[in-house]
C-alpha cells in the first residue's frame, strides 16, 4: 500500500464531498419553482426581443450578416438567454456578500478548500439551471422562430462539454471579482460593473460576430467570450473541424489560468485576514 | 394630503435616504458608475447594429438615436423616482410593510420615497446626453408644436413607465416568489422601445407596443416629431392619444395597487 | 371621544386560508380561525395587558385594531373609527411599537427620525419641540441622540421607539412585546415611562407581552387569549389572587436523595440530585420551605421559577 493508497483514499473522500456539496446546491436551487418559472418567462421575452431585432438585421442585409443567417442569429439570441443562469452572467452575490459581512472568515478556516467548495456549489446550481432555465427559452423560441440545430449528433456532446467549461469560466470570473472585495471594501458596485462588462464582452447584448472586426478580436481575446459566444459557435457550426478543438482548448486554458489566479488571490486574502485579524 | 406639504415631506424622506446611502460611499459611487456603464454599453450595442444596418426600416441612425433617447430618458426618470416600489416584495417578505400602513400617508407615497436610490440617476445621465445630441443633430425644423409634443412625450412616458412599475410591484401582494416575472414588462418594455417598433414581429408589437402600450412612449411621438418613415401606417394624429393612454394606464396601475393593498389586508402576508 | 370606549371589539373573527401541498399539483385549502369571536372593550385612559402564548391570535388582533388587517366578521371601532376603512385618519391618533420591528431610520441618528416623524404626522411645531424635549429628559436619550440607530443597544433603541410612537400625542398606544430581550434596567425605564404617559396624558395603552411582570407592574386589567378566543378578562389583582400564586422551588442537594415529603409543597419532578417543588405562595413562603429542606439534607443550589404565561394558560385549561 504505502503513500499512494493513503493519497487515493484522500482524493476519494474529497471527490465524495464535492459531489455531496454539488448535490445539495442542486437541490437548493430546485426549491424556488415560482422564481424559476418567472425567470424563464423573462429570459424568453428578452429572447423574442433580441431575436426579432437580429432577424430584422439579417433580412435588411440580404439574408446573411457576417456569415450568419436569420435563423442562426435567432438561435444565438435564445441560446444566449438560456445560458445566462448556467454560466452565471449575472453572477451570484453569495460569496461577495459573505466577504463584505466578514462571514467568510469561517469559510477560510474550514478544512475544505474555499475555492473547490464554491466551485462545487456553483456547478450543482448550474446543472439545475441548465435543465430548468437553459432549455425552456430555446424550446419556446422555436415555436415562433426558425431555429438552427446542430448538423451532427456528436456536436451535441461537444456542446455540452463546452457549456461545462463555460460555466467553470463563469465561476472563476465571479470568484476573482468576489475576492476583490477584500481589497476594495465594496462588493455591490463591483458585482454590477463585472456583470455589465461580462454581459457585453461575452456576447449577451450582441453576438461578438457582429462587432466590428477590431472589437471582435479584442472581445475574443478576453475570457468572457468563453462563457457565451464560444459554446454557441460550436452549436451553430461556426467553429468546425480543428476550430472546435481550438475553441475547447481556449476555454480550458481560461479555466486553468483563472482558477490559478483565484488561488493566488485567495492565498493573499487569507494572509491579509490573518495579519489584520479579520 | 395637501400637495405643497407632501412635496416637502417627499423631499425630506428622499434626503434621509440619500444621507443613509452616503454612509456607504464606496458602494454608492461604484453603483452610480455601474448604472451609467450599463446604459453606455446598451447604446454602444445599438450603434454597432446601426453600423451593420444603417437603415432600420427607413429610419436613419440619428432618428434611431432620438427614439432611443425618448425611450430611455423617461425610463430613467421612472426608474429613479418610482422603481423603488419594486422593494414592496422585500417589505412584504420581511413583514415591514405593516409599518407603512401604520402611518398617516399613502403606502405608495412612502415606499417610493423611503426606497429612493440616487444611484439610479447614473442611468439617466448618459441617455440625456444621447437625447441632447439627437435633438441637435436630427433633421427637423423645431417649432413650438414639436417641442410641445416632445415635452409631453417625455412626461407621459415617465408616467407610463412609473405605472408599469406600480402595476408590477402589486404582483408581490399575491405572489412574492414570482416578482421577477414583472421585469419582462418593465425592463423588457424599455429594451423593446430602444428600436423602432416595426423591426418586431406582428404579435410582439401587438402585445408590447399596443397592449402594454409602450408604443406611445417612444415610437409614436418620435415618428410624428421626426416625420420619419411610417411602415406600419399609423394615423398621423395618433400623438393626441398619448395623454389619454397615459391616464388610462395610470388609473389601471393604481387600481392594481389598491387591490393589492386590500388583498394584503385580508391575508396579512 | 371621551365617553365611548377607546377600543370596541364585538364578536371579531379572522379566518385565514392556508393552502397545503397535496401531491405534485393538487393543494388542500384549509381555513384556520386565528381569531374566533373575540369581544372586549378598552375604556379611554385604561392600561390593558393582552396576553397569550405564541400563535394564540394576539398579533392578529393587534393588526386588526391598528387597521393593517381586515376582520372576517364582527364589528370593530377604534377611537370611533373603522380601522381599515379609515386607516390613515386613525394612524394620526394612534402610536404603535413593535418590539422586533423598528420604525426608526436605521442609518441615521435618532434625532433625525424624530424630525422626519414630525413631518410625517404633521405635528404642530411647538408641540413637537415640547414633546421631544420632554421625552429626551424622561428617557435619558441625550447621550445617544446623534448616534446612528444601527449602533444603539437594544435598550437604547427601544427608548427611541417609544419616543417615536408617542411624539404625535396619540390617544391610544399599542405595544407588541415592548420589553422583549431587554435587560432589567431598560425594562424598568420602559415601564416607568409608560406608567407616566398613561397617568399624565391619559393615553390609553394596550400591550401584549410574554412577561408577567410587565402586566403586574403596569396594568390594572388583563386579557388572556388562546386558540383565538378570550379565555379570561379580569383585573390583575384578582387574577394574581386566583392563579398567579403557584411557584416552583428548584433545589439541588449535595447527594441524590428520595423525593422529599413536605406539608405545603409537592415534588413535581425529580432528576438526579435536583428536585422541583411546587408550592402556593399564599399558603407558604419560599423561605419557610428552604429552612425545612435545610434540616433534611445538605443543599448545594437553589432557585425559584416564576410561572410563565404559557404555564398559567395551561393551568387555566386544567381548572
mmCIF file with all atom_site columns, N, CA, C and O in Angstrom, chain C residues 11-18 30-38 55-58 60-61 64 69 72-73 225-230:
data_model
loop_
_atom_site.group_PDB
_atom_site.id
_atom_site.type_symbol
_atom_site.label_atom_id
_atom_site.label_alt_id
_atom_site.label_comp_id
_atom_site.label_asym_id
_atom_site.label_entity_id
_atom_site.label_seq_id
_atom_site.pdbx_PDB_ins_code
_atom_site.Cartn_x
_atom_site.Cartn_y
_atom_site.Cartn_z
_atom_site.occupancy
_atom_site.B_iso_or_equiv
_atom_site.pdbx_formal_charge
_atom_site.auth_seq_id
_atom_site.auth_comp_id
_atom_site.auth_asym_id
_atom_site.auth_atom_id
_atom_site.pdbx_PDB_model_num
ATOM 1   N N  . UNK C 1 11  ? -67.521 40.439 18.783 1.00 0.00 ? 11  UNK C N  1
ATOM 2   C CA . UNK C 1 11  ? -67.574 39.159 18.083 1.00 0.00 ? 11  UNK C CA 1
ATOM 3   C C  . UNK C 1 11  ? -66.668 39.149 16.850 1.00 0.00 ? 11  UNK C C  1
ATOM 4   O O  . UNK C 1 11  ? -67.061 38.747 15.765 1.00 0.00 ? 11  UNK C O  1
ATOM 5   N N  . UNK C 1 12  ? -65.429 39.612 17.030 1.00 0.00 ? 12  UNK C N  1
ATOM 6   C CA . UNK C 1 12  ? -64.485 39.719 15.914 1.00 0.00 ? 12  UNK C CA 1
ATOM 7   C C  . UNK C 1 12  ? -63.895 38.346 15.574 1.00 0.00 ? 12  UNK C C  1
ATOM 8   O O  . UNK C 1 12  ? -63.484 37.590 16.455 1.00 0.00 ? 12  UNK C O  1
ATOM 9   N N  . UNK C 1 13  ? -63.898 38.043 14.284 1.00 0.00 ? 13  UNK C N  1
ATOM 10  C CA . UNK C 1 13  ? -63.299 36.799 13.815 1.00 0.00 ? 13  UNK C CA 1
ATOM 11  C C  . UNK C 1 13  ? -62.333 37.069 12.677 1.00 0.00 ? 13  UNK C C  1
ATOM 12  O O  . UNK C 1 13  ? -62.486 38.046 11.937 1.00 0.00 ? 13  UNK C O  1
ATOM 13  N N  . UNK C 1 14  ? -61.308 36.245 12.569 1.00 0.00 ? 14  UNK C N  1
ATOM 14  C CA . UNK C 1 14  ? -60.395 36.359 11.429 1.00 0.00 ? 14  UNK C CA 1
ATOM 15  C C  . UNK C 1 14  ? -60.026 34.959 10.960 1.00 0.00 ? 14  UNK C C  1
ATOM 16  O O  . UNK C 1 14  ? -59.463 34.160 11.720 1.00 0.00 ? 14  UNK C O  1
ATOM 17  N N  . UNK C 1 15  ? -60.347 34.662 9.730  1.00 0.00 ? 15  UNK C N  1
ATOM 18  C CA . UNK C 1 15  ? -60.072 33.346 9.174  1.00 0.00 ? 15  UNK C CA 1
ATOM 19  C C  . UNK C 1 15  ? -59.057 33.471 8.062  1.00 0.00 ? 15  UNK C C  1
ATOM 20  O O  . UNK C 1 15  ? -59.218 34.285 7.160  1.00 0.00 ? 15  UNK C O  1
ATOM 21  N N  . UNK C 1 16  ? -57.988 32.708 8.163  1.00 0.00 ? 16  UNK C N  1
ATOM 22  C CA . UNK C 1 16  ? -57.003 32.672 7.079  1.00 0.00 ? 16  UNK C CA 1
ATOM 23  C C  . UNK C 1 16  ? -57.249 31.441 6.228  1.00 0.00 ? 16  UNK C C  1
ATOM 24  O O  . UNK C 1 16  ? -57.676 30.411 6.729  1.00 0.00 ? 16  UNK C O  1
ATOM 25  N N  . UNK C 1 17  ? -56.947 31.579 4.957  1.00 0.00 ? 17  UNK C N  1
ATOM 26  C CA . UNK C 1 17  ? -56.996 30.408 4.085  1.00 0.00 ? 17  UNK C CA 1
ATOM 27  C C  . UNK C 1 17  ? -55.571 29.932 3.893  1.00 0.00 ? 17  UNK C C  1
ATOM 28  O O  . UNK C 1 17  ? -54.709 30.688 3.456  1.00 0.00 ? 17  UNK C O  1
ATOM 29  N N  . UNK C 1 18  ? -55.310 28.704 4.278  1.00 0.00 ? 18  UNK C N  1
ATOM 30  C CA . UNK C 1 18  ? -53.963 28.159 4.138  1.00 0.00 ? 18  UNK C CA 1
ATOM 31  C C  . UNK C 1 18  ? -54.010 27.047 3.108  1.00 0.00 ? 18  UNK C C  1
ATOM 32  O O  . UNK C 1 18  ? -54.856 26.154 3.178  1.00 0.00 ? 18  UNK C O  1
ATOM 33  N N  . UNK C 1 30  ? -57.277 24.899 3.437  1.00 0.00 ? 30  UNK C N  1
ATOM 34  C CA . UNK C 1 30  ? -57.715 24.800 4.822  1.00 0.00 ? 30  UNK C CA 1
ATOM 35  C C  . UNK C 1 30  ? -58.051 26.176 5.361  1.00 0.00 ? 30  UNK C C  1
ATOM 36  O O  . UNK C 1 30  ? -57.362 27.144 5.057  1.00 0.00 ? 30  UNK C O  1
ATOM 37  N N  . UNK C 1 31  ? -59.088 26.237 6.144  1.00 0.00 ? 31  UNK C N  1
ATOM 38  C CA . UNK C 1 31  ? -59.403 27.503 6.799  1.00 0.00 ? 31  UNK C CA 1
ATOM 39  C C  . UNK C 1 31  ? -58.926 27.441 8.242  1.00 0.00 ? 31  UNK C C  1
ATOM 40  O O  . UNK C 1 31  ? -59.206 26.480 8.953  1.00 0.00 ? 31  UNK C O  1
ATOM 41  N N  . UNK C 1 32  ? -58.169 28.449 8.632  1.00 0.00 ? 32  UNK C N  1
ATOM 42  C CA . UNK C 1 32  ? -57.665 28.491 10.000 1.00 0.00 ? 32  UNK C CA 1
ATOM 43  C C  . UNK C 1 32  ? -58.279 29.698 10.688 1.00 0.00 ? 32  UNK C C  1
ATOM 44  O O  . UNK C 1 32  ? -58.172 30.823 10.185 1.00 0.00 ? 32  UNK C O  1
ATOM 45  N N  . UNK C 1 33  ? -58.933 29.455 11.822 1.00 0.00 ? 33  UNK C N  1
ATOM 46  C CA . UNK C 1 33  ? -59.536 30.563 12.564 1.00 0.00 ? 33  UNK C CA 1
ATOM 47  C C  . UNK C 1 33  ? -58.502 31.118 13.530 1.00 0.00 ? 33  UNK C C  1
ATOM 48  O O  . UNK C 1 33  ? -58.297 30.569 14.601 1.00 0.00 ? 33  UNK C O  1
ATOM 49  N N  . UNK C 1 34  ? -57.835 32.213 13.139 1.00 0.00 ? 34  UNK C N  1
ATOM 50  C CA . UNK C 1 34  ? -56.810 32.794 14.006 1.00 0.00 ? 34  UNK C CA 1
ATOM 51  C C  . UNK C 1 34  ? -57.461 33.504 15.183 1.00 0.00 ? 34  UNK C C  1
ATOM 52  O O  . UNK C 1 34  ? -56.945 33.485 16.286 1.00 0.00 ? 34  UNK C O  1
ATOM 53  N N  . UNK C 1 35  ? -58.571 34.171 14.896 1.00 0.00 ? 35  UNK C N  1
ATOM 54  C CA . UNK C 1 35  ? -59.340 34.827 15.952 1.00 0.00 ? 35  UNK C CA 1
ATOM 55  C C  . UNK C 1 35  ? -60.779 34.387 15.765 1.00 0.00 ? 35  UNK C C  1
ATOM 56  O O  . UNK C 1 35  ? -61.311 34.408 14.660 1.00 0.00 ? 35  UNK C O  1
ATOM 57  N N  . UNK C 1 36  ? -61.412 33.957 16.868 1.00 0.00 ? 36  UNK C N  1
ATOM 58  C CA . UNK C 1 36  ? -62.693 33.271 16.740 1.00 0.00 ? 36  UNK C CA 1
ATOM 59  C C  . UNK C 1 36  ? -63.714 33.866 17.714 1.00 0.00 ? 36  UNK C C  1
ATOM 60  O O  . UNK C 1 36  ? -63.901 33.366 18.807 1.00 0.00 ? 36  UNK C O  1
ATOM 61  N N  . UNK C 1 37  ? -64.322 34.955 17.295 1.00 0.00 ? 37  UNK C N  1
ATOM 62  C CA . UNK C 1 37  ? -65.371 35.540 18.124 1.00 0.00 ? 37  UNK C CA 1
ATOM 63  C C  . UNK C 1 37  ? -64.860 36.230 19.377 1.00 0.00 ? 37  UNK C C  1
ATOM 64  O O  . UNK C 1 37  ? -65.247 35.889 20.489 1.00 0.00 ? 37  UNK C O  1
ATOM 65  N N  . UNK C 1 38  ? -63.989 37.209 19.185 1.00 0.00 ? 38  UNK C N  1
ATOM 66  C CA . UNK C 1 38  ? -63.437 37.921 20.339 1.00 0.00 ? 38  UNK C CA 1
ATOM 67  C C  . UNK C 1 38  ? -64.230 39.209 20.594 1.00 0.00 ? 38  UNK C C  1
ATOM 68  O O  . UNK C 1 38  ? -64.487 39.974 19.670 1.00 0.00 ? 38  UNK C O  1
ATOM 69  N N  . UNK C 1 55  ? -48.929 32.281 18.733 1.00 0.00 ? 55  UNK C N  1
ATOM 70  C CA . UNK C 1 55  ? -49.927 31.705 17.840 1.00 0.00 ? 55  UNK C CA 1
ATOM 71  C C  . UNK C 1 55  ? -51.330 31.700 18.398 1.00 0.00 ? 55  UNK C C  1
ATOM 72  O O  . UNK C 1 55  ? -52.223 31.069 17.857 1.00 0.00 ? 55  UNK C O  1
ATOM 73  N N  . UNK C 1 56  ? -51.545 32.443 19.501 1.00 0.00 ? 56  UNK C N  1
ATOM 74  C CA . UNK C 1 56  ? -52.860 32.430 20.131 1.00 0.00 ? 56  UNK C CA 1
ATOM 75  C C  . UNK C 1 56  ? -53.843 33.360 19.424 1.00 0.00 ? 56  UNK C C  1
ATOM 76  O O  . UNK C 1 56  ? -55.038 33.234 19.566 1.00 0.00 ? 56  UNK C O  1
ATOM 77  N N  . UNK C 1 57  ? -53.302 34.301 18.621 1.00 0.00 ? 57  UNK C N  1
ATOM 78  C CA . UNK C 1 57  ? -54.157 35.271 17.960 1.00 0.00 ? 57  UNK C CA 1
ATOM 79  C C  . UNK C 1 57  ? -53.908 36.694 18.425 1.00 0.00 ? 57  UNK C C  1
ATOM 80  O O  . UNK C 1 57  ? -54.605 37.610 18.026 1.00 0.00 ? 57  UNK C O  1
ATOM 81  N N  . UNK C 1 58  ? -52.877 36.864 19.254 1.00 0.00 ? 58  UNK C N  1
ATOM 82  C CA . UNK C 1 58  ? -52.544 38.196 19.763 1.00 0.00 ? 58  UNK C CA 1
ATOM 83  C C  . UNK C 1 58  ? -52.216 39.173 18.635 1.00 0.00 ? 58  UNK C C  1
ATOM 84  O O  . UNK C 1 58  ? -52.821 40.227 18.520 1.00 0.00 ? 58  UNK C O  1
ATOM 85  N N  . UNK C 1 60  ? -52.677 38.963 15.477 1.00 0.00 ? 60  UNK C N  1
ATOM 86  C CA . UNK C 1 60  ? -53.783 39.162 14.544 1.00 0.00 ? 60  UNK C CA 1
ATOM 87  C C  . UNK C 1 60  ? -54.745 40.215 15.088 1.00 0.00 ? 60  UNK C C  1
ATOM 88  O O  . UNK C 1 60  ? -55.168 41.109 14.354 1.00 0.00 ? 60  UNK C O  1
ATOM 89  N N  . UNK C 1 61  ? -55.055 40.131 16.384 1.00 0.00 ? 61  UNK C N  1
ATOM 90  C CA . UNK C 1 61  ? -55.951 41.125 16.980 1.00 0.00 ? 61  UNK C CA 1
ATOM 91  C C  . UNK C 1 61  ? -55.339 42.520 16.884 1.00 0.00 ? 61  UNK C C  1
ATOM 92  O O  . UNK C 1 61  ? -56.004 43.476 16.486 1.00 0.00 ? 61  UNK C O  1
ATOM 93  N N  . UNK C 1 64  ? -55.603 43.919 13.473 1.00 0.00 ? 64  UNK C N  1
ATOM 94  C CA . UNK C 1 64  ? -56.948 44.368 13.125 1.00 0.00 ? 64  UNK C CA 1
ATOM 95  C C  . UNK C 1 64  ? -57.272 45.694 13.790 1.00 0.00 ? 64  UNK C C  1
ATOM 96  O O  . UNK C 1 64  ? -57.854 46.584 13.185 1.00 0.00 ? 64  UNK C O  1
ATOM 97  N N  . UNK C 1 69  ? -55.068 44.720 9.166  1.00 0.00 ? 69  UNK C N  1
ATOM 98  C CA . UNK C 1 69  ? -55.804 43.528 8.733  1.00 0.00 ? 69  UNK C CA 1
ATOM 99  C C  . UNK C 1 69  ? -57.304 43.775 8.796  1.00 0.00 ? 69  UNK C C  1
ATOM 100 O O  . UNK C 1 69  ? -57.794 44.418 9.729  1.00 0.00 ? 69  UNK C O  1
ATOM 101 N N  . UNK C 1 72  ? -62.636 39.193 9.403  1.00 0.00 ? 72  UNK C N  1
ATOM 102 C CA . UNK C 1 72  ? -63.541 38.436 8.555  1.00 0.00 ? 72  UNK C CA 1
ATOM 103 C C  . UNK C 1 72  ? -64.983 38.670 9.008  1.00 0.00 ? 72  UNK C C  1
ATOM 104 O O  . UNK C 1 72  ? -65.902 38.670 8.203  1.00 0.00 ? 72  UNK C O  1
ATOM 105 N N  . UNK C 1 73  ? -65.150 38.845 10.317 1.00 0.00 ? 73  UNK C N  1
ATOM 106 C CA . UNK C 1 73  ? -66.509 39.062 10.809 1.00 0.00 ? 73  UNK C CA 1
ATOM 107 C C  . UNK C 1 73  ? -66.454 39.906 12.068 1.00 0.00 ? 73  UNK C C  1
ATOM 108 O O  . UNK C 1 73  ? -65.400 40.081 12.684 1.00 0.00 ? 73  UNK C O  1
ATOM 109 N N  . UNK C 1 225 ? -55.758 35.403 25.773 1.00 0.00 ? 225 UNK C N  1
ATOM 110 C CA . UNK C 1 225 ? -56.362 34.818 24.582 1.00 0.00 ? 225 UNK C CA 1
ATOM 111 C C  . UNK C 1 225 ? -55.622 33.533 24.257 1.00 0.00 ? 225 UNK C C  1
ATOM 112 O O  . UNK C 1 225 ? -54.411 33.429 24.450 1.00 0.00 ? 225 UNK C O  1
ATOM 113 N N  . UNK C 1 226 ? -56.360 32.528 23.822 1.00 0.00 ? 226 UNK C N  1
ATOM 114 C CA . UNK C 1 226 ? -55.727 31.317 23.311 1.00 0.00 ? 226 UNK C CA 1
ATOM 115 C C  . UNK C 1 226 ? -56.647 30.678 22.292 1.00 0.00 ? 226 UNK C C  1
ATOM 116 O O  . UNK C 1 226 ? -57.857 30.732 22.434 1.00 0.00 ? 226 UNK C O  1
ATOM 117 N N  . UNK C 1 227 ? -56.054 30.065 21.289 1.00 0.00 ? 227 UNK C N  1
ATOM 118 C CA . UNK C 1 227 ? -56.819 29.472 20.197 1.00 0.00 ? 227 UNK C CA 1
ATOM 119 C C  . UNK C 1 227 ? -57.881 30.437 19.682 1.00 0.00 ? 227 UNK C C  1
ATOM 120 O O  . UNK C 1 227 ? -58.985 30.045 19.357 1.00 0.00 ? 227 UNK C O  1
ATOM 121 N N  . UNK C 1 228 ? -57.517 31.728 19.614 1.00 0.00 ? 228 UNK C N  1
ATOM 122 C CA . UNK C 1 228 ? -58.407 32.702 19.015 1.00 0.00 ? 228 UNK C CA 1
ATOM 123 C C  . UNK C 1 228 ? -59.591 33.110 19.869 1.00 0.00 ? 228 UNK C C  1
ATOM 124 O O  . UNK C 1 228 ? -60.482 33.798 19.392 1.00 0.00 ? 228 UNK C O  1
ATOM 125 N N  . UNK C 1 229 ? -59.627 32.665 21.125 1.00 0.00 ? 229 UNK C N  1
ATOM 126 C CA . UNK C 1 229 ? -60.762 33.041 21.976 1.00 0.00 ? 229 UNK C CA 1
ATOM 127 C C  . UNK C 1 229 ? -60.260 33.688 23.263 1.00 0.00 ? 229 UNK C C  1
ATOM 128 O O  . UNK C 1 229 ? -59.189 33.349 23.742 1.00 0.00 ? 229 UNK C O  1
ATOM 129 N N  . UNK C 1 230 ? -61.076 34.582 23.811 1.00 0.00 ? 230 UNK C N  1
ATOM 130 C CA . UNK C 1 230 ? -60.703 35.191 25.085 1.00 0.00 ? 230 UNK C CA 1
ATOM 131 C C  . UNK C 1 230 ? -60.966 34.181 26.190 1.00 0.00 ? 230 UNK C C  1
ATOM 132 O O  . UNK C 1 230 ? -62.089 33.727 26.380 1.00 0.00 ? 230 UNK C O  1
#
